[in-house]
Amino acid sequence: MVYNEALRSSMAEGAARAAEKSAAYQRELLFGPHDAKFRAEGMELIFALEASLSDTLRRAAPHLSDDETQAAASSLFAVAHLAIARMTVSEIPPAAAIDDLRRQVTQIVTGVLHHTPATERRPRHSQPD
């Protein structure tokens, strides 16, 4: 019980410290000079992360197009980005912010897995031939 509480406390503290550093990094990516070498490298890392997420989603839902899985991957990164920013500007406890992030990721992934591609959708009011 004592170690569980110590671990829980350490995890919350680590998440809070990481959020502050991640928020500073994200600010530089968003608002730093567009011609800065390290910003460009950071953006390439973000694009690679999104591509990796897209590939993972495509394997889980092969019926979706590249555009659909890429949009979902971008949404996943955006949700994580916003969660980190929220942790630095609000009084939300880190554990609550992480739980909220987990719910949002679950919602996006569940939506992707159960999504019907636009090419397979039929109009609601179509008449049988």
PDB file of C-alpha atoms in Angstrom, residues 27-116:
ATOM      1  CA  ARG A  27       5.365  26.625 -28.096  1.00  0.00           C
ATOM      2  CA  GLU A  28       8.644  26.646 -30.002  1.00  0.00           C
ATOM      3  CA  LEU A  29       7.227  24.325 -32.650  1.00  0.00           C
ATOM      4  CA  LEU A  30       4.109  26.440 -33.091  1.00  0.00           C
ATOM      5  CA  PHE A  31       5.486  29.940 -32.735  1.00  0.00           C
ATOM      6  CA  GLY A  32       9.222  29.635 -33.362  1.00  0.00           C
ATOM      7  CA  PRO A  33      10.835  31.063 -36.505  1.00  0.00           C
ATOM      8  CA  HIS A  34       9.791  28.980 -39.503  1.00  0.00           C
ATOM      9  CA  ASP A  35      13.331  28.925 -40.845  1.00  0.00           C
ATOM     10  CA  ALA A  36      14.902  27.691 -37.586  1.00  0.00           C
ATOM     11  CA  LYS A  37      16.773  24.389 -38.064  1.00  0.00           C
ATOM     12  CA  PHE A  38      15.621  22.787 -34.833  1.00  0.00           C
ATOM     13  CA  ARG A  39      11.998  23.795 -35.380  1.00  0.00           C
ATOM     14  CA  ALA A  40      12.083  22.114 -38.794  1.00  0.00           C
ATOM     15  CA  GLU A  41      13.587  18.979 -37.218  1.00  0.00           C
ATOM     16  CA  GLY A  42      10.873  19.025 -34.543  1.00  0.00           C
ATOM     17  CA  MET A  43       8.137  19.331 -37.152  1.00  0.00           C
ATOM     18  CA  GLU A  44       9.613  16.390 -39.066  1.00  0.00           C
ATOM     19  CA  LEU A  45       9.448  14.354 -35.852  1.00  0.00           C
ATOM     20  CA  ILE A  46       5.798  15.321 -35.394  1.00  0.00           C
ATOM     21  CA  PHE A  47       5.007  14.339 -38.991  1.00  0.00           C
ATOM     22  CA  ALA A  48       6.798  11.014 -38.470  1.00  0.00           C
ATOM     23  CA  LEU A  49       4.812  10.410 -35.285  1.00  0.00           C
ATOM     24  CA  GLU A  50       1.561  11.151 -37.098  1.00  0.00           C
ATOM     25  CA  ALA A  51       2.574   8.846 -39.962  1.00  0.00           C
ATOM     26  CA  SER A  52       3.317   6.073 -37.474  1.00  0.00           C
ATOM     27  CA  LEU A  53      -0.073   6.570 -35.808  1.00  0.00           C
ATOM     28  CA  SER A  54      -1.730   6.559 -39.233  1.00  0.00           C
ATOM     29  CA  ASP A  55       0.004   3.295 -40.164  1.00  0.00           C
ATOM     30  CA  THR A  56      -1.124   1.697 -36.907  1.00  0.00           C
ATOM     31  CA  LEU A  57      -4.717   2.816 -37.482  1.00  0.00           C
ATOM     32  CA  ARG A  58      -4.603   1.596 -41.098  1.00  0.00           C
ATOM     33  CA  ARG A  59      -3.545  -1.877 -39.948  1.00  0.00           C
ATOM     34  CA  ALA A  60      -6.394  -1.912 -37.414  1.00  0.00           C
ATOM     35  CA  ALA A  61      -8.947  -0.565 -39.918  1.00  0.00           C
ATOM     36  CA  PRO A  62      -7.731  -1.522 -43.427  1.00  0.00           C
ATOM     37  CA  HIS A  63     -11.051  -0.474 -44.963  1.00  0.00           C
ATOM     38  CA  LEU A  64     -10.197   3.199 -44.390  1.00  0.00           C
ATOM     39  CA  SER A  65      -8.336   5.434 -46.818  1.00  0.00           C
ATOM     40  CA  ASP A  66      -4.962   7.005 -46.187  1.00  0.00           C
ATOM     41  CA  ASP A  67      -6.679  10.392 -45.819  1.00  0.00           C
ATOM     42  CA  GLU A  68      -9.050   9.048 -43.165  1.00  0.00           C
ATOM     43  CA  THR A  69      -6.337   7.432 -41.061  1.00  0.00           C
ATOM     44  CA  GLN A  70      -4.092  10.491 -41.452  1.00  0.00           C
ATOM     45  CA  ALA A  71      -6.904  12.752 -40.218  1.00  0.00           C
ATOM     46  CA  ALA A  72      -7.395  10.504 -37.188  1.00  0.00           C
ATOM     47  CA  ALA A  73      -3.641  10.456 -36.501  1.00  0.00           C
ATOM     48  CA  SER A  74      -3.536  14.252 -36.641  1.00  0.00           C
ATOM     49  CA  SER A  75      -6.486  14.363 -34.247  1.00  0.00           C
ATOM     50  CA  LEU A  76      -4.668  12.079 -31.815  1.00  0.00           C
ATOM     51  CA  PHE A  77      -1.601  14.316 -31.841  1.00  0.00           C
ATOM     52  CA  ALA A  78      -3.734  17.447 -31.467  1.00  0.00           C
ATOM     53  CA  VAL A  79      -5.563  15.985 -28.461  1.00  0.00           C
ATOM     54  CA  ALA A  80      -2.269  15.089 -26.794  1.00  0.00           C
ATOM     55  CA  HIS A  81      -0.859  18.543 -27.598  1.00  0.00           C
ATOM     56  CA  LEU A  82      -3.862  20.291 -26.059  1.00  0.00           C
ATOM     57  CA  ALA A  83      -3.825  18.037 -22.990  1.00  0.00           C
ATOM     58  CA  ILE A  84      -0.212  19.019 -22.324  1.00  0.00           C
ATOM     59  CA  ALA A  85      -1.034  22.700 -22.746  1.00  0.00           C
ATOM     60  CA  ARG A  86      -4.010  22.425 -20.383  1.00  0.00           C
ATOM     61  CA  MET A  87      -1.859  20.877 -17.682  1.00  0.00           C
ATOM     62  CA  THR A  88       0.386  23.944 -17.672  1.00  0.00           C
ATOM     63  CA  VAL A  89      -2.347  26.598 -17.528  1.00  0.00           C
ATOM     64  CA  SER A  90      -5.005  25.089 -15.303  1.00  0.00           C
ATOM     65  CA  GLU A  91      -5.488  23.671 -11.853  1.00  0.00           C
ATOM     66  CA  ILE A  92      -6.457  20.267 -13.237  1.00  0.00           C
ATOM     67  CA  PRO A  93      -4.510  17.581 -11.359  1.00  0.00           C
ATOM     68  CA  PRO A  94      -2.159  15.673 -13.679  1.00  0.00           C
ATOM     69  CA  ALA A  95      -3.937  12.374 -13.013  1.00  0.00           C
ATOM     70  CA  ALA A  96      -7.276  13.906 -14.059  1.00  0.00           C
ATOM     71  CA  ALA A  97      -5.720  15.394 -17.203  1.00  0.00           C
ATOM     72  CA  ILE A  98      -4.241  12.023 -18.117  1.00  0.00           C
ATOM     73  CA  ASP A  99      -7.601  10.312 -17.552  1.00  0.00           C
ATOM     74  CA  ASP A 100      -9.271  12.908 -19.777  1.00  0.00           C
ATOM     75  CA  LEU A 101      -6.632  12.356 -22.466  1.00  0.00           C
ATOM     76  CA  ARG A 102      -7.175   8.605 -22.248  1.00  0.00           C
ATOM     77  CA  ARG A 103     -10.943   9.068 -22.747  1.00  0.00           C
ATOM     78  CA  GLN A 104     -10.421  11.326 -25.761  1.00  0.00           C
ATOM     79  CA  VAL A 105      -7.929   8.950 -27.378  1.00  0.00           C
ATOM     80  CA  THR A 106     -10.322   6.052 -26.788  1.00  0.00           C
ATOM     81  CA  GLN A 107     -13.136   8.028 -28.393  1.00  0.00           C
ATOM     82  CA  ILE A 108     -11.075   8.851 -31.489  1.00  0.00           C
ATOM     83  CA  VAL A 109      -9.726   5.323 -31.930  1.00  0.00           C
ATOM     84  CA  THR A 110     -13.157   3.755 -31.369  1.00  0.00           C
ATOM     85  CA  GLY A 111     -14.607   6.128 -33.946  1.00  0.00           C
ATOM     86  CA  VAL A 112     -11.913   5.206 -36.457  1.00  0.00           C
ATOM     87  CA  LEU A 113     -12.384   1.483 -35.951  1.00  0.00           C
ATOM     88  CA  HIS A 114     -16.154   1.731 -36.417  1.00  0.00           C
ATOM     89  CA  HIS A 115     -16.113   4.360 -39.162  1.00  0.00           C
ATOM     90  CA  THR A 116     -17.696   3.574 -42.509  1.00  0.00           C
TER      91      THR A 116
END
